[in-house]
Rosetta silent file (secondary structure, phi, psi, omega in degrees, C-alpha in Angstrom):
SEQUENCE: MTVIKAEKTRHDKRRGHGLSHESECHHYNSIEQALGDALAAYGITGLEICADGTVHRFDTADKAKGNRNGWYVCPSLEVAVYGFWHTGEQHTVTTGGKADPAAAAVARLAAQRAREQRDAERRVQQAKTAEQARRWWVMAGAADPSHPYLTKKRLAAHGLRQRDSMLLVPLFYDGELVNIERIYPDGAKKALFGGRAKGVAGVVGKLAGAERVLIAEGWATAAALFEAMSLPVVVARNADNLEAVARRLRQRLPDDVAITRAADDDRFTDGNPGATKARLAALAIGAKVLIPTFCADCQRCTDFADVALCRKECGL
SCORE:     score description
SCORE:     0.000 S_00000001
   1 L     0.000   62.172  133.769 -106.509   80.987  214.014 S_00000001
   2 E    41.068   35.499 -173.493 -108.708   81.712  210.615 S_00000001
   3 E  -107.014  115.884  176.513 -110.735   84.526  210.732 S_00000001
   4 L   -91.344  131.918 -150.348 -112.802   84.891  207.153 S_00000001
   5 L   -86.140  -71.609  164.142 -114.224   88.298  208.064 S_00000001
   6 L   -99.521  152.421 -134.636 -116.675   88.319  205.026 S_00000001
   7 L  -100.959  -48.030 -156.791 -118.554   84.809  204.452 S_00000001
   8 L   -72.791   74.654 -166.810 -118.643   84.555  201.040 S_00000001
   9 L   -78.297  161.942  155.897 -115.664   81.311  200.696 S_00000001
  10 L  -175.634  151.062  163.967 -114.949   79.088  197.832 S_00000001
  11 E   -80.389  128.447  157.953 -111.666   76.451  198.135 S_00000001
  12 E  -112.332  -13.659  170.844 -109.075   77.502  196.483 S_00000001
  13 E   179.873 -176.377 -159.613 -105.941   74.525  195.769 S_00000001
  14 L  -150.482   98.428 -164.569 -104.563   72.599  198.854 S_00000001
  15 L   -93.277  111.274  176.616 -101.290   73.998  200.466 S_00000001
  16 L    29.424 -117.718  175.250  -99.784   70.916  202.349 S_00000001
  17 L   -63.547  -12.296 -157.869 -101.569   70.427  205.736 S_00000001
  18 L   -84.305 -172.574  108.780 -103.411   73.799  204.815 S_00000001
  19 L  -145.864 -132.579 -157.672 -105.686   75.249  202.283 S_00000001
  20 E  -154.521  155.720 -172.739 -106.054   78.723  201.015 S_00000001
  21 E  -130.758  152.382  144.805 -109.272   80.892  200.773 S_00000001
  22 L  -121.610  125.009 -159.209 -110.883   83.763  198.749 S_00000001
  23 L  -134.627  155.702  178.357 -113.265   85.297  200.547 S_00000001
  24 L  -152.477  128.461 -122.017 -115.957   88.159  199.510 S_00000001
  25 L   -78.979   89.994 -161.680 -117.508   90.823  201.202 S_00000001
  26 L  -116.450  137.602  165.667 -120.787   88.867  202.145 S_00000001
  27 E  -108.802  166.571 -154.648 -123.309   89.755  204.716 S_00000001
  28 L  -161.631  141.819  179.922 -125.393   86.497  205.918 S_00000001
  29 L   -77.750  -19.145  150.955 -128.809   86.822  207.829 S_00000001
  30 L  -176.303  173.807 -146.146 -127.366   84.308  210.198 S_00000001
  31 L   -87.664   -5.596  138.045 -124.250   82.707  211.356 S_00000001
  32 L   -43.697 -104.911 -168.937 -126.259   78.842  210.198 S_00000001
  33 H   -23.421  -19.931 -171.550 -126.170   79.993  206.560 S_00000001
  34 H  -107.630  -11.762  170.281 -122.347   81.613  206.838 S_00000001
  35 H  -114.334   -9.192  163.586 -121.127   78.845  208.250 S_00000001
  36 H   -62.551  -33.954 -177.779 -122.929   76.241  206.000 S_00000001
  37 H   -59.612  -43.206 -160.044 -121.664   78.349  203.034 S_00000001
  38 H   -77.397  -37.167  159.930 -118.395   78.083  204.542 S_00000001
  39 H   -83.773   -9.477  172.665 -117.968   74.070  204.823 S_00000001
  40 H   -49.574  -55.435  168.841 -119.661   74.209  201.377 S_00000001
  41 L   -35.648  -25.772 -176.893 -116.412   75.176  200.281 S_00000001
  42 L  -130.291   33.830 -178.102 -114.665   71.643  201.645 S_00000001
  43 L    63.912   -8.812  161.060 -117.682   70.074  200.272 S_00000001
  44 L   -68.145   89.500 -166.691 -119.514   69.690  203.157 S_00000001
  45 L  -116.703  147.598  164.152 -123.407   70.032  202.105 S_00000001
  46 L    77.868   16.100  157.167 -126.668   69.258  203.804 S_00000001
  47 L   -73.446  171.946 -163.588 -125.687   69.401  207.762 S_00000001
  48 L  -113.521   55.430  174.167 -128.123   70.473  209.814 S_00000001
  49 L   -32.017  126.736 -163.306 -126.446   73.277  211.619 S_00000001
  50 L  -117.443  115.955 -172.321 -127.282   73.462  215.840 S_00000001
  51 L  -106.914   35.279  151.938 -125.992   77.591  216.473 S_00000001
  52 L   -65.708  -14.364 -174.014 -126.134   75.880  220.850 S_00000001
  53 L    78.936   11.074 -164.274 -122.785   77.246  222.219 S_00000001
  54 L  -105.077   70.013  146.651 -122.492   73.135  221.914 S_00000001
  55 L    18.683  118.569 -164.938 -119.067   71.618  219.979 S_00000001
  56 L  -136.028  105.861  175.156 -120.937   69.518  216.862 S_00000001
  57 L  -109.701  139.396 -157.923 -118.637   67.039  215.270 S_00000001
  58 L  -116.847 -162.853  168.902 -119.329   66.175  211.400 S_00000001
  59 L  -126.304  154.901 -172.232 -117.447   63.650  208.835 S_00000001
  60 L   -93.332  159.445 -177.181 -114.910   65.515  206.659 S_00000001
  61 L   -80.309    6.525 -151.513 -115.932   64.508  202.260 S_00000001
  62 L  -110.027  -17.591 -173.990 -111.566   64.002  201.959 S_00000001
  63 L  -119.716  159.184  176.214 -112.395   60.647  204.489 S_00000001
  64 L   -77.768  177.545 -160.852 -114.580   57.601  205.229 S_00000001
  65 L   -57.963  143.054 -143.688 -117.597   57.497  205.965 S_00000001
  66 L    92.774  -47.166 -154.283 -117.781   58.080  209.812 S_00000001
  67 L   -45.876  -29.302 -113.696 -114.472   59.457  210.251 S_00000001
  68 L     9.773  -19.462 -146.957 -115.782   62.951  212.343 S_00000001
  69 L   -52.489    6.160  152.641 -112.716   64.920  211.724 S_00000001
  70 L   -88.283  162.800 -151.826 -115.066   68.082  211.468 S_00000001
  71 L  -154.059  158.207  149.353 -115.653   69.696  214.023 S_00000001
  72 L   170.606  150.466  172.855 -117.573   73.837  214.618 S_00000001
  73 E  -146.949  151.395 -159.006 -119.472   75.695  217.428 S_00000001
  74 L   -97.304   35.322 -160.353 -121.502   78.615  217.525 S_00000001
  75 L   -61.544   -1.588  162.053 -120.748   80.482  220.730 S_00000001
  76 L  -130.152  175.926  171.471 -123.123   83.299  219.106 S_00000001
  77 L   -92.982  -13.726 -179.777 -125.679   83.782  216.699 S_00000001
  78 L  -121.298   19.999  147.089 -122.835   86.166  214.407 S_00000001
  79 L  -122.661  153.179  153.968 -119.574   83.802  215.397 S_00000001
  80 E  -151.550  169.110  179.143 -119.086   80.113  214.868 S_00000001
  81 E  -125.092  152.461  154.593 -115.141   78.297  214.818 S_00000001
  82 E  -173.794  149.006 -177.053 -114.860   74.948  212.846 S_00000001
  83 E  -127.336 -142.687  169.031 -112.212   72.816  211.994 S_00000001
  84 L  -173.452  144.321 -166.624 -111.151   69.905  211.021 S_00000001
  85 L   -92.182  -30.326 -173.284 -108.866   67.586  213.863 S_00000001
  86 L  -102.213   42.491 -173.992 -106.425   65.363  210.904 S_00000001
  87 L  -158.668  -48.208  163.544 -105.236   68.912  209.319 S_00000001
  88 L    82.430   30.618  161.062 -105.293   70.854  212.034 S_00000001
  89 L   -69.224  152.968  147.206 -107.240   73.583  210.357 S_00000001
  90 E  -170.213  132.938 -162.902 -109.211   75.992  212.276 S_00000001
  91 E   -93.942  149.027  133.695 -111.463   78.404  210.929 S_00000001
  92 E  -139.499  149.626 -170.901 -113.588   81.019  212.153 S_00000001
  93 E  -114.902 -179.454 -164.049 -116.434   82.990  210.022 S_00000001
  94 L  -167.138  142.031  155.509 -118.976   85.677  211.440 S_00000001
  95 L    -3.250  -56.739 -174.719 -122.204   87.062  210.117 S_00000001
  96 E   175.965  153.562  171.978 -120.649   90.003  208.216 S_00000001
  97 L   128.757  153.273  152.112 -118.588   92.166  208.854 S_00000001
  98 L   -77.285  137.931  169.616 -115.303   93.158  210.706 S_00000001
  99 L   -66.038   86.825  173.560 -114.438   90.509  213.059 S_00000001
 100 L   -64.055  149.891  149.235 -114.377   92.796  216.848 S_00000001
 101 L   -37.253  -75.792 -142.844 -111.738   91.607  219.580 S_00000001
 102 H   -59.687  -78.575 -158.438 -114.724   90.346  222.114 S_00000001
 103 H   -52.296   12.170  175.080 -116.270   87.942  218.752 S_00000001
 104 H  -131.924   -9.434  153.089 -112.691   86.765  218.109 S_00000001
 105 H   -44.896  -76.849 -179.825 -112.036   86.600  222.265 S_00000001
 106 H   -20.523  -66.281 -160.498 -115.502   84.267  222.201 S_00000001
 107 H   -55.251  -60.348  174.335 -114.327   82.535  219.005 S_00000001
 108 H   -22.860  -75.105  153.006 -110.435   81.960  220.519 S_00000001
 109 H     8.884 -109.561  138.297 -112.856   80.188  223.751 S_00000001
 110 L    18.554  -16.013 -130.202 -114.587   78.397  221.599 S_00000001
 111 L  -127.356  -99.295  168.707 -111.754   76.917  219.976 S_00000001
 112 L   -18.217  -98.246  177.372 -110.362   75.239  223.413 S_00000001
 113 H   -13.723  -62.430 -171.247 -113.520   74.310  225.023 S_00000001
 114 H   -56.940  -47.042 -176.910 -113.716   72.270  221.365 S_00000001
 115 H   -84.114  -13.277  164.392 -110.172   70.447  221.678 S_00000001
 116 H   -84.544   -6.365  168.801 -110.738   69.756  225.045 S_00000001
 117 H   -66.720  -25.503 -161.851 -113.697   68.382  224.605 S_00000001
 118 H   -92.415  -48.487  169.330 -112.154   66.285  222.045 S_00000001
 119 H   -43.467  -41.467  159.525 -109.292   65.492  224.041 S_00000001
 120 H   -67.524  -35.368  157.489 -111.494   63.953  226.338 S_00000001
 121 H   -42.506  -51.662 -177.647 -113.664   62.367  224.027 S_00000001
 122 H   -84.657  -19.676  173.559 -110.460   60.592  222.964 S_00000001
 123 H   -89.230  -16.220 -173.508 -108.905   59.424  226.366 S_00000001
 124 H   -91.943  -13.107  148.572 -112.661   57.829  226.683 S_00000001
 125 H   -67.749  -51.419  175.286 -112.241   55.779  223.442 S_00000001
 126 H   -59.796  -38.060  169.612 -109.062   55.025  223.936 S_00000001
 127 H   -76.340   20.570 -179.792 -109.642   53.027  227.291 S_00000001
 128 H  -117.990  -44.020 -171.162 -112.308   51.331  225.485 S_00000001
 129 H   -97.653   -6.603 -174.756 -110.775   49.960  222.835 S_00000001
 130 H   -82.400  -28.980  159.321 -107.917   49.113  224.878 S_00000001
 131 H   -57.573  -22.773  148.065 -110.068   47.136  226.903 S_00000001
 132 H   -47.454  -83.052 -124.370 -111.249   45.718  223.415 S_00000001
 133 H   -74.882  -80.598 -162.219 -107.783   44.674  222.350 S_00000001
 134 H   -46.408  -50.358 -160.632 -106.872   42.792  226.376 S_00000001
 135 H   -81.324   -0.012  174.821 -110.451   40.710  225.976 S_00000001
 136 L   -88.435  -66.668  167.967 -109.453   39.806  222.357 S_00000001
 137 L   -29.140  -62.265  162.381 -105.882   39.039  223.101 S_00000001
 138 L   -19.866  -73.419 -172.828 -107.020   36.862  226.142 S_00000001
 139 L   -67.791   17.187 -155.352 -109.889   34.845  224.214 S_00000001
 140 L  -132.410  103.847 -179.400 -107.673   34.318  221.334 S_00000001
 141 L   -14.780 -168.470  123.236 -105.737   30.979  220.184 S_00000001
 142 E   -56.044  105.887 -175.678 -102.672   30.497  218.797 S_00000001
 143 L   -61.917  124.432 -173.352 -101.952   31.622  215.301 S_00000001
 144 L   -71.862  122.913 -161.149 -101.920   28.779  212.994 S_00000001
 145 L   -69.681 -159.010 -165.990  -98.824   28.344  211.159 S_00000001
 146 L    80.992  -30.509  167.968 -100.611   27.762  208.403 S_00000001
 147 L   -76.166  134.003 -175.196 -102.407   30.897  207.678 S_00000001
 148 L   -45.141  -32.264  156.293 -102.287   32.455  204.533 S_00000001
 149 L   -75.760  -19.127  144.956 -100.316   35.337  205.167 S_00000001
 150 L   -56.521  -49.968 -160.946  -98.034   33.201  206.867 S_00000001
 151 L   -96.657   -7.460  171.784  -97.248   30.462  204.425 S_00000001
 152 L  -100.718  -77.094  160.541  -96.814   33.630  201.772 S_00000001
 153 L   -19.908  -29.862 -137.869  -94.758   35.446  203.615 S_00000001
 154 L     9.266   92.790 -174.643  -93.186   32.397  205.049 S_00000001
 155 L  -123.317  153.432  153.980  -93.040   33.248  208.911 S_00000001
 156 L   -96.102 -170.407  178.825  -93.297   31.651  211.780 S_00000001
 157 L   -65.855  -31.270 -146.596  -96.041   33.431  214.105 S_00000001
 158 L     8.717  107.423  155.714  -93.768   34.002  216.698 S_00000001
 159 L    53.903   19.117  152.137  -96.175   34.432  219.671 S_00000001
 160 L   -70.091  156.451 -176.762  -98.999   35.933  217.280 S_00000001
 161 E  -105.346  176.630 -177.691 -102.442   35.428  218.352 S_00000001
 162 L  -138.222  120.685  152.576 -105.349   33.961  215.803 S_00000001
 163 L  -145.638  117.353 -156.266 -108.982   35.094  215.975 S_00000001
 164 L    58.802  -94.681  171.892 -111.304   33.748  213.248 S_00000001
 165 L  -110.584   41.850 -174.940 -109.158   34.332  209.893 S_00000001
 166 L  -101.128   97.284  126.205 -107.559   37.397  211.849 S_00000001
 167 E   -64.011  119.091  179.260 -104.075   37.600  212.987 S_00000001
 168 E   -95.763  120.510  167.349 -103.498   39.884  216.116 S_00000001
 169 L   -83.358  102.424 -158.382 -100.319   41.853  216.343 S_00000001
 170 L   -72.372  143.618  175.325 -100.498   43.129  219.994 S_00000001
 171 L   -86.006  153.652  151.337  -99.505   47.307  220.600 S_00000001
 172 E  -115.339  175.918 -175.280  -97.837   48.749  223.675 S_00000001
 173 E  -176.146  105.734  178.942  -97.930   51.325  224.809 S_00000001
 174 L    35.882   66.348  178.906  -95.876   52.171  228.163 S_00000001
 175 L    33.363   24.396  142.250  -95.439   48.519  228.820 S_00000001
 176 E   -43.772  136.914  169.436  -99.471   48.257  228.357 S_00000001
 177 E   -96.907  147.637 -167.198 -101.549   46.397  225.962 S_00000001
 178 L  -165.440  -18.159  150.832 -103.454   49.268  224.360 S_00000001
 179 L  -128.108  171.132  173.894 -104.181   48.050  220.559 S_00000001
 180 L  -144.351  140.381 -169.341 -104.444   44.916  218.605 S_00000001
 181 L  -117.106  117.386  121.409 -103.117   45.483  214.734 S_00000001
 182 E  -108.250  152.557  178.815 -105.093   42.857  212.331 S_00000001
 183 E  -103.003  136.524  172.995 -103.917   41.241  209.734 S_00000001
 184 L   -56.969  165.554  171.912 -106.140   39.256  206.695 S_00000001
 185 L   -81.169  -28.047  167.119 -105.366   36.278  204.732 S_00000001
 186 L   -99.389   55.259 -167.134 -104.895   39.128  202.359 S_00000001
 187 L    43.661  -31.414 -170.447 -102.392   40.955  204.081 S_00000001
 188 L   -44.339  177.733 -146.790 -104.226   44.160  204.856 S_00000001
 189 L  -162.986  141.891 -146.541 -103.823   45.240  207.949 S_00000001
 190 L   179.038   87.432 -179.818 -106.090   47.157  210.125 S_00000001
 191 L   -45.980  161.123  158.196 -105.572   48.896  214.440 S_00000001
 192 L   -58.003  150.167  147.844 -108.932   48.513  216.461 S_00000001
 193 L   -45.978  112.911  161.289 -111.227   51.823  216.093 S_00000001
 194 L    97.561  -45.927 -165.253 -110.243   54.726  218.232 S_00000001
 195 L   -46.607  172.483 -162.870 -107.216   52.980  219.943 S_00000001
 196 L   -71.843  159.043 -150.372 -104.326   54.834  220.955 S_00000001
 197 L  -131.381  -48.893 -175.452 -101.801   55.359  217.877 S_00000001
 198 L   -68.517  140.154  168.751  -98.958   57.741  218.276 S_00000001
 199 L    48.696    8.377  153.972  -96.033   55.681  220.001 S_00000001
 200 L   -45.802  178.136  178.962  -97.449   52.275  220.023 S_00000001
 201 E   153.685  151.474  148.919  -95.449   48.932  218.940 S_00000001
 202 E   -99.474  167.168 -167.061  -95.023   45.690  218.851 S_00000001
 203 E  -149.126  162.629 -168.702  -92.313   43.298  219.058 S_00000001
 204 L  -137.117  136.578  147.490  -90.601   39.983  217.705 S_00000001
 205 L    75.160 -125.468 -135.852  -88.154   37.949  220.434 S_00000001
 206 L  -143.929  131.878 -161.050  -87.842   39.407  223.970 S_00000001
 207 L   -68.346  -92.961  171.680  -86.630   43.089  225.197 S_00000001
 208 L   -19.646   58.051  169.039  -85.012   42.056  228.402 S_00000001
 209 L   144.207    9.739  167.553  -81.369   41.441  228.422 S_00000001
 210 L   -61.258  136.330  175.422  -80.551   42.676  224.605 S_00000001
 211 L   -64.744  -39.509 -142.907  -77.212   43.971  223.869 S_00000001
 212 L  -146.392  149.146 -122.059  -78.498   45.570  219.945 S_00000001
 213 E   174.616   71.825  151.639  -82.461   46.718  219.535 S_00000001
 214 E   -77.879  144.495  153.145  -83.941   47.043  215.382 S_00000001
 215 E   -99.020  116.476  155.094  -87.144   49.166  214.728 S_00000001
 216 E  -102.590  171.711  176.150  -88.817   48.059  211.727 S_00000001
 217 L   -70.188  -97.966 -150.615  -92.376   49.668  210.296 S_00000001
 218 L   -64.280  141.513  166.564  -94.424   46.018  209.419 S_00000001
 219 H   -53.556  -94.237 -164.956  -94.600   42.796  211.997 S_00000001
 220 H     3.901  -71.710 -175.689  -93.550   41.106  208.644 S_00000001
 221 H  -101.820  -17.868  140.956  -89.686   42.634  208.231 S_00000001
 222 H   -52.488  -62.135 -168.619  -89.908   42.691  212.093 S_00000001
 223 H   -71.505  -58.532 -175.665  -90.178   38.688  211.986 S_00000001
 224 H   -49.957  -23.976  179.116  -88.141   38.153  208.997 S_00000001
 225 H   -84.074  -49.871 -156.349  -85.076   40.695  210.864 S_00000001
 226 H   -63.635  -24.345 -160.281  -85.566   38.964  213.643 S_00000001
 227 H   -69.620  -36.976 -131.333  -85.712   34.975  211.802 S_00000001
 228 H   -81.702 -101.011  149.271  -82.379   36.535  210.227 S_00000001
 229 H    48.122 -122.660 -158.084  -80.852   37.935  213.168 S_00000001
 230 L    55.906   29.665  147.935  -81.802   36.871  216.458 S_00000001
 231 L   -78.240 -175.460  163.209  -82.591   39.996  217.662 S_00000001
 232 L   -70.687   74.743 -174.911  -85.077   41.595  219.076 S_00000001
 233 L   -99.554  141.424 -131.448  -87.512   43.763  216.618 S_00000001
 234 E  -146.210  126.146 -154.135  -89.516   46.365  217.696 S_00000001
 235 E  -125.207  128.750  165.339  -92.463   47.045  215.312 S_00000001
 236 L  -105.800    3.643  135.887  -94.104   50.679  214.899 S_00000001
 237 L   100.791  -60.243 -163.912  -96.162   49.364  212.342 S_00000001
 238 L  -145.927 -155.854 -172.307  -96.013   52.412  209.759 S_00000001
 239 L  -127.953   22.236 -174.351  -93.450   55.287  209.090 S_00000001
 240 L  -121.562  -92.560  152.657  -95.166   58.222  210.783 S_00000001
 241 H    14.412  -67.554 -160.645  -94.555   56.104  213.915 S_00000001
 242 H   -74.938    7.097  152.535  -91.396   55.665  213.954 S_00000001
 243 H   -58.090  -37.793 -165.690  -89.655   59.227  215.949 S_00000001
 244 H   -82.904  -31.994 -161.892  -92.384   58.969  218.516 S_00000001
 245 H   -70.939  -61.174  178.860  -91.430   54.683  218.999 S_00000001
 246 H   -26.478  -54.814 -171.495  -87.491   55.488  218.885 S_00000001
 247 H   -59.099  -83.788  170.558  -87.611   58.218  221.116 S_00000001
 248 H   -66.183   -2.508  138.600  -89.279   56.375  223.809 S_00000001
 249 H   -55.698  -17.423 -176.544  -87.648   53.253  223.199 S_00000001
 250 H   -62.907  -82.594 -172.783  -84.613   55.262  223.676 S_00000001
 251 L   -65.205    2.700  163.935  -85.864   56.303  226.724 S_00000001
 252 L   -98.136  -17.507 -154.121  -86.814   52.660  228.447 S_00000001
 253 L  -118.664  162.275 -168.645  -84.260   50.648  227.596 S_00000001
 254 L   -55.108   68.349  121.931  -80.702   51.203  229.332 S_00000001
 255 L   124.053  -87.073 -176.673  -78.054   53.240  228.193 S_00000001
 256 L   -85.782    4.250  179.400  -75.125   50.693  226.723 S_00000001
 257 L   -76.489 -166.475  140.972  -78.350   49.293  224.555 S_00000001
 258 L  -122.592  147.857 -164.933  -78.202   50.060  220.953 S_00000001
 259 E  -132.303  149.589  171.475  -81.004   50.746  219.102 S_00000001
 260 E  -143.382  138.602 -173.158  -80.963   50.485  214.907 S_00000001
 261 E  -118.090   98.911  157.782  -83.965   51.361  212.428 S_00000001
 262 E   -92.123  137.036  178.306  -83.765   49.132  209.837 S_00000001
 263 L   -61.510  138.027  165.557  -85.403   51.222  207.188 S_00000001
 264 L   -55.804  101.409 -145.997  -88.537   50.189  205.129 S_00000001
 265 L   -85.753   15.375 -141.612  -86.497   51.121  200.599 S_00000001
 266 L   -44.904   67.952 -176.790  -89.759   52.667  199.160 S_00000001
 267 L   -37.982  -27.599 -144.058  -87.554   53.601  195.702 S_00000001
 268 L  -122.072   43.093  147.781  -91.144   53.331  193.680 S_00000001
 269 L  -114.954  126.937  115.599  -93.325   56.459  196.293 S_00000001
 270 L    32.075   86.369  166.190  -92.403   59.665  195.800 S_00000001
 271 L    81.322   16.449  174.722  -90.260   61.590  198.750 S_00000001
 272 L    -1.877   97.544  177.965  -88.993   57.025  199.654 S_00000001
 273 L  -103.581   46.089 -168.086  -91.232   58.151  202.977 S_00000001
 274 L  -135.947  -57.179  154.300  -89.631   55.050  204.603 S_00000001
 275 L   -98.735   -0.879  132.315  -86.078   55.549  204.206 S_00000001
 276 L   -34.638  -61.674 -158.244  -86.695   59.420  204.789 S_00000001
 277 L  -107.484   18.141  176.826  -88.302   58.704  207.835 S_00000001
 278 L   -68.228  -69.736 -164.642  -86.038   56.129  208.863 S_00000001
 279 L   -50.308  -55.540 -168.347  -82.971   58.501  209.098 S_00000001
 280 L   -23.839  -48.913  174.791  -85.438   61.218  210.852 S_00000001
 281 L   -45.334  -55.460  171.276  -85.976   58.561  213.631 S_00000001
 282 H   -46.843  -65.520 -167.680  -82.416   57.872  213.799 S_00000001
 283 H   -82.218   41.253 -177.859  -81.081   60.741  213.930 S_00000001
 284 H   -89.988  -46.307 -172.059  -83.771   62.105  217.032 S_00000001
 285 H   -76.240  -20.032 -156.490  -81.587   58.885  219.112 S_00000001
 286 L    76.168   27.636  169.405  -78.502   59.033  217.704 S_00000001
 287 L   -98.172 -160.520 -155.312  -78.760   55.873  216.207 S_00000001
 288 E  -134.996  143.310 -162.977  -77.589   53.758  212.989 S_00000001
 289 E  -106.292  153.866  170.604  -79.949   53.311  209.856 S_00000001
 290 E  -118.567  138.204  179.529  -79.697   49.484  208.333 S_00000001
 291 L  -107.914  143.208  173.687  -81.028   49.689  204.387 S_00000001
 292 L   -67.461  135.282  150.518  -82.565   46.373  202.679 S_00000001
 293 L   -77.402  152.113  153.067  -79.808   45.498  199.137 S_00000001
 294 L   -93.679  -27.020  -13.765  -81.125   44.799  196.325 S_00000001
 295 L   -57.565  174.906  158.104  -80.777   42.527  193.152 S_00000001
 296 L   -69.481  -40.721  178.261  -79.337   45.123  190.173 S_00000001
 297 L  -116.335   30.390  168.919  -82.669   44.149  188.504 S_00000001
 298 L   -73.148  105.889 -179.947  -85.087   43.937  191.154 S_00000001
 299 L   -99.708  166.499 -178.285  -88.484   45.927  190.715 S_00000001
 300 L    94.240  -85.413  179.538  -90.532   44.675  193.276 S_00000001
 301 L   -30.547  100.519 -179.006  -88.274   44.435  196.794 S_00000001
 302 L  -130.195   27.114 -176.878  -88.959   47.236  199.052 S_00000001
 303 L  -166.143  175.137 -176.323  -88.133   46.083  202.786 S_00000001
 304 H   -55.396  -87.658 -140.047  -85.715   42.985  204.924 S_00000001
 305 H   -19.163  -42.267  165.352  -88.919   40.950  204.411 S_00000001
 306 H   -52.133  -59.284 -161.199  -89.305   41.056  200.521 S_00000001
 307 H   -49.931  -23.738  178.045  -85.934   40.612  200.462 S_00000001
 308 H   -87.478  -34.143  110.651  -85.884   37.479  202.878 S_00000001
 309 H    18.466  -86.457 -166.095  -88.707   36.372  200.450 S_00000001
 310 H   -74.540  -12.072  157.461  -87.221   36.502  197.473 S_00000001
 311 H   -47.041  -53.884 -177.113  -83.860   34.267  199.027 S_00000001
 312 H   -26.265  -85.366 -168.762  -86.506   32.209  199.815 S_00000001
 313 H   -62.194  -49.226 -179.629  -87.825   31.464  196.599 S_00000001
 314 H   -57.012  -15.449 -168.134  -84.442   31.762  194.930 S_00000001
 315 L    67.810   46.193 -161.287  -83.123   28.845  197.305 S_00000001
 316 L  -133.713    0.000    0.000  -80.650   31.419  198.717 S_00000001
């Protein structure tokens, strides 16, 4: 936890997931003024601060409206704690002078209370979203084979359902449907708000009785691999979720079932997150990695779905 003993704080520069600061010796007449000045360094202004000892949430400037990723609590009229859930930052501010041990202890307890409250709120929201996902799935009909996204990708629906113009990809955790990824006609993808994200996955094909299982990022890549290899493919949705999905899958499958990570090759993106995180996920469970092969002059394809579409367009 960062303790800002003197409250005139300036936003300096970003470093990884945190922010560096410069502090000047400055005393404030109220904790509201001190906290307001500290938050202004992050682009958060006009916030009505309540020093009532409870945890308050607010939108951060670097995310979409309604994100509520910021939080603060004023456990006393001399100390405030604030942070940002999406970066893991947590800071303490005082009205001025040195932060005494008692104030620091109060700040730690307040921060712990904020985390517990956030976790409780998240569990409640995840339960609501899971119920919404199950309701949508039951009420939805089979996906239209001529849906613009399926037509563009030249893929079958493989059990997807459809609600209005949205394709629905069911996402599971511990065998239960907990969220849904919506695929729009233009290819945009979005999960239901507030649902569980880490470790959730979809599947194309059936895991039961499989001797080998693949893990891919997106649904289209999974569907293309299933059509080409007739193997079940687990859908992790994004590179950041690969390791969590791989670990849970390894725990749930028998030891004699082989797992292969079918990586995206984000060769036009700095750091190639698709291939990099695929290798890390594979290393975590001792799995092999499958990398797509592209034509020598290809400047478009980055994953197995792209390769499959390219071959179909070329009549191969």
